[in-house]
XYZ file of C-alpha atoms in Angstrom:
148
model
C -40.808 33.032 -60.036
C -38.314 33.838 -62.669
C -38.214 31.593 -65.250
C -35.084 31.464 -67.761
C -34.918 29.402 -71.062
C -33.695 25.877 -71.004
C -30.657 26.827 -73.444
C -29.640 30.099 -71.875
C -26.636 31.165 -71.500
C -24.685 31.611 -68.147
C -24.829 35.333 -68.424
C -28.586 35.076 -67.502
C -27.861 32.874 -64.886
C -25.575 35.128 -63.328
C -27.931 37.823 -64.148
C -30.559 36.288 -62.293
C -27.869 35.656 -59.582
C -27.540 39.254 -59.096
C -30.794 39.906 -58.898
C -31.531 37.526 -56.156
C -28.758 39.487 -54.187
C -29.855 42.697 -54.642
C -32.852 41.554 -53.042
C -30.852 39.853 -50.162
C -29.231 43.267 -49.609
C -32.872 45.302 -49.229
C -33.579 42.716 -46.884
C -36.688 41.714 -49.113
C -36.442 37.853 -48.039
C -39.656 37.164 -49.282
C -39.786 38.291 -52.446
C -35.749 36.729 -53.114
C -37.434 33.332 -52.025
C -40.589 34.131 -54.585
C -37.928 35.154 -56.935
C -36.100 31.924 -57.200
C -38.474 29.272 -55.135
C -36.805 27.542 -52.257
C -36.704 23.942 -52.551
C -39.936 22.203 -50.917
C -38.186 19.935 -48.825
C -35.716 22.694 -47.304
C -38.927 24.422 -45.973
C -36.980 27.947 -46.188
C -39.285 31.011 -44.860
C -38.332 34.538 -45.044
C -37.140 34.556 -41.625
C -34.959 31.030 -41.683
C -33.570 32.856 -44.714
C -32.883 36.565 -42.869
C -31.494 34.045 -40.222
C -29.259 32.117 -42.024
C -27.750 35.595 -43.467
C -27.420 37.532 -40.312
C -26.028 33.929 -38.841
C -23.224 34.155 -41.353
C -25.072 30.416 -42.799
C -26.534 28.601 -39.726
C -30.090 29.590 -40.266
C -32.950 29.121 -37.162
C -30.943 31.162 -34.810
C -32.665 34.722 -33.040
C -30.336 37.388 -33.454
C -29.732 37.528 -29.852
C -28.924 33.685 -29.889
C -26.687 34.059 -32.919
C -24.499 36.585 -31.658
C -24.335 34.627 -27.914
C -23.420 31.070 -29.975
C -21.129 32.547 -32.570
C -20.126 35.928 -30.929
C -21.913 38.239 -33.572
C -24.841 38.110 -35.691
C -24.596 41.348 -37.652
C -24.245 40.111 -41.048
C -26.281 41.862 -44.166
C -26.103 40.566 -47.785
C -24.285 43.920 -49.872
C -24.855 44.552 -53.271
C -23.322 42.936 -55.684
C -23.503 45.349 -58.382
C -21.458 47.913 -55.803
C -18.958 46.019 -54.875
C -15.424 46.487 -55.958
C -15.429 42.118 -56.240
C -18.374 42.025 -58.656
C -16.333 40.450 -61.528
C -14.473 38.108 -58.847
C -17.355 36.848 -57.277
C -19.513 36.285 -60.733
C -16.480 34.272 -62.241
C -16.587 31.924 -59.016
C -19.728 30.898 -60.058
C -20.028 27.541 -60.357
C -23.013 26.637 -63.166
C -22.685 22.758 -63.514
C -25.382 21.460 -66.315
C -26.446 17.773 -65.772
C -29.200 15.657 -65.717
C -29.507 12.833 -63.127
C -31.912 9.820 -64.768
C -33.476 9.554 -61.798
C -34.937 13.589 -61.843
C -35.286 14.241 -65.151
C -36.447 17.810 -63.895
C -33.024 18.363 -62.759
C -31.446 20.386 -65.201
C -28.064 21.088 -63.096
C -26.692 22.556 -60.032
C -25.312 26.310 -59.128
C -22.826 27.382 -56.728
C -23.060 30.931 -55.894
C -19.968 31.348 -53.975
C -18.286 34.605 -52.369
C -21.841 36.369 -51.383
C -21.005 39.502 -50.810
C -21.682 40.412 -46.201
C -20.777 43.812 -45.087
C -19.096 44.638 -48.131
C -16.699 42.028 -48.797
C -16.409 38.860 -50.230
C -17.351 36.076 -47.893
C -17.282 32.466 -47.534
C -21.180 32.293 -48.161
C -22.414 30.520 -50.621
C -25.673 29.966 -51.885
C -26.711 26.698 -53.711
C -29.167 26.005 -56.260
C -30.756 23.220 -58.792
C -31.516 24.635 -62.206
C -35.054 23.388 -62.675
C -36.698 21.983 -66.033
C -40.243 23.352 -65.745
C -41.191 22.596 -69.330
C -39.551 21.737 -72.864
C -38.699 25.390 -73.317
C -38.600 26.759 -69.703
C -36.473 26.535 -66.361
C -35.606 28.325 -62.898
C -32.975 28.235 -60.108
C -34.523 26.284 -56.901
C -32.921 27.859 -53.959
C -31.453 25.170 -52.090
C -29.535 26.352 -49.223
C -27.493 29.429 -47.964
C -24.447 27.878 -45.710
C -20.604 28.534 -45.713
C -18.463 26.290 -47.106
């Protein structure tokens, strides 16, 4: 797990961001998901993950049932530090700091929109709670991967 300080900046948010993707885009689902820890009660697996990407965000499908429901199921996370709509997708980031008084762990909430499949931008987007681990510490919960 990557862990960030409470007061960073949103540069190493993004950062971290980025790194996730690259991941997505070597098809390394596991170590994305031990990279930035799915949320316990989203039960996410390396595989419901690789599904929800290949099922362009409607995750628990086989390929083969994918591309019969939804006509294709041939999607792939691209890199993000290739692609022509780096800057474009980064500034759609949407890094929201709050804490709710009933989860005083909850540090805020990240919208990682425009995930970059087959090359372009898409309507993916990724969501995340910034998580208060300590005084000094946090790290981006994956929540869910889903278009919106």
């Amino acid at each position: 797990m990557k862990t960030l300080p409470t007061a960073t900046e949103d540069s190493a948010i993004l950062a971290l961001l980025e790194e996730w993707t690259e991941l997505l885009a070597c098809e390394k689902y596991e170590e994305a998901l031990a990279l930035l820890p799915p949320d316990p009660e989203q039960q996410w697996t390396p595989a419901l993950l690789a599904s929800a990407v290949y099922g362009y965000g409607c995750p628990g499908y086989t390929r083969e049932e994918a591309a019969r429901v939804f006509g294709r199921a041939d999607y792939k996370v691209t890199s993000l530090r290739g692609s022509p709509c780096r800057e474009r997708i980064l500034r759609s980031v949407d890094i929201c700091r709050f804490t709710p008084k009933a989860c005083p762990e909850t540090l805020g909430m990240v919208h990682y929109f425009n995930i970059p499949l087959n090359g372009e931008m898409s309507d993916l987007t990724g969501i995340f709670y910034l998580r208060k681990l300590s005084e000094t510490s946090m790290t981006l919960e994956f929540h869910d991967l889903h278009v919106m």
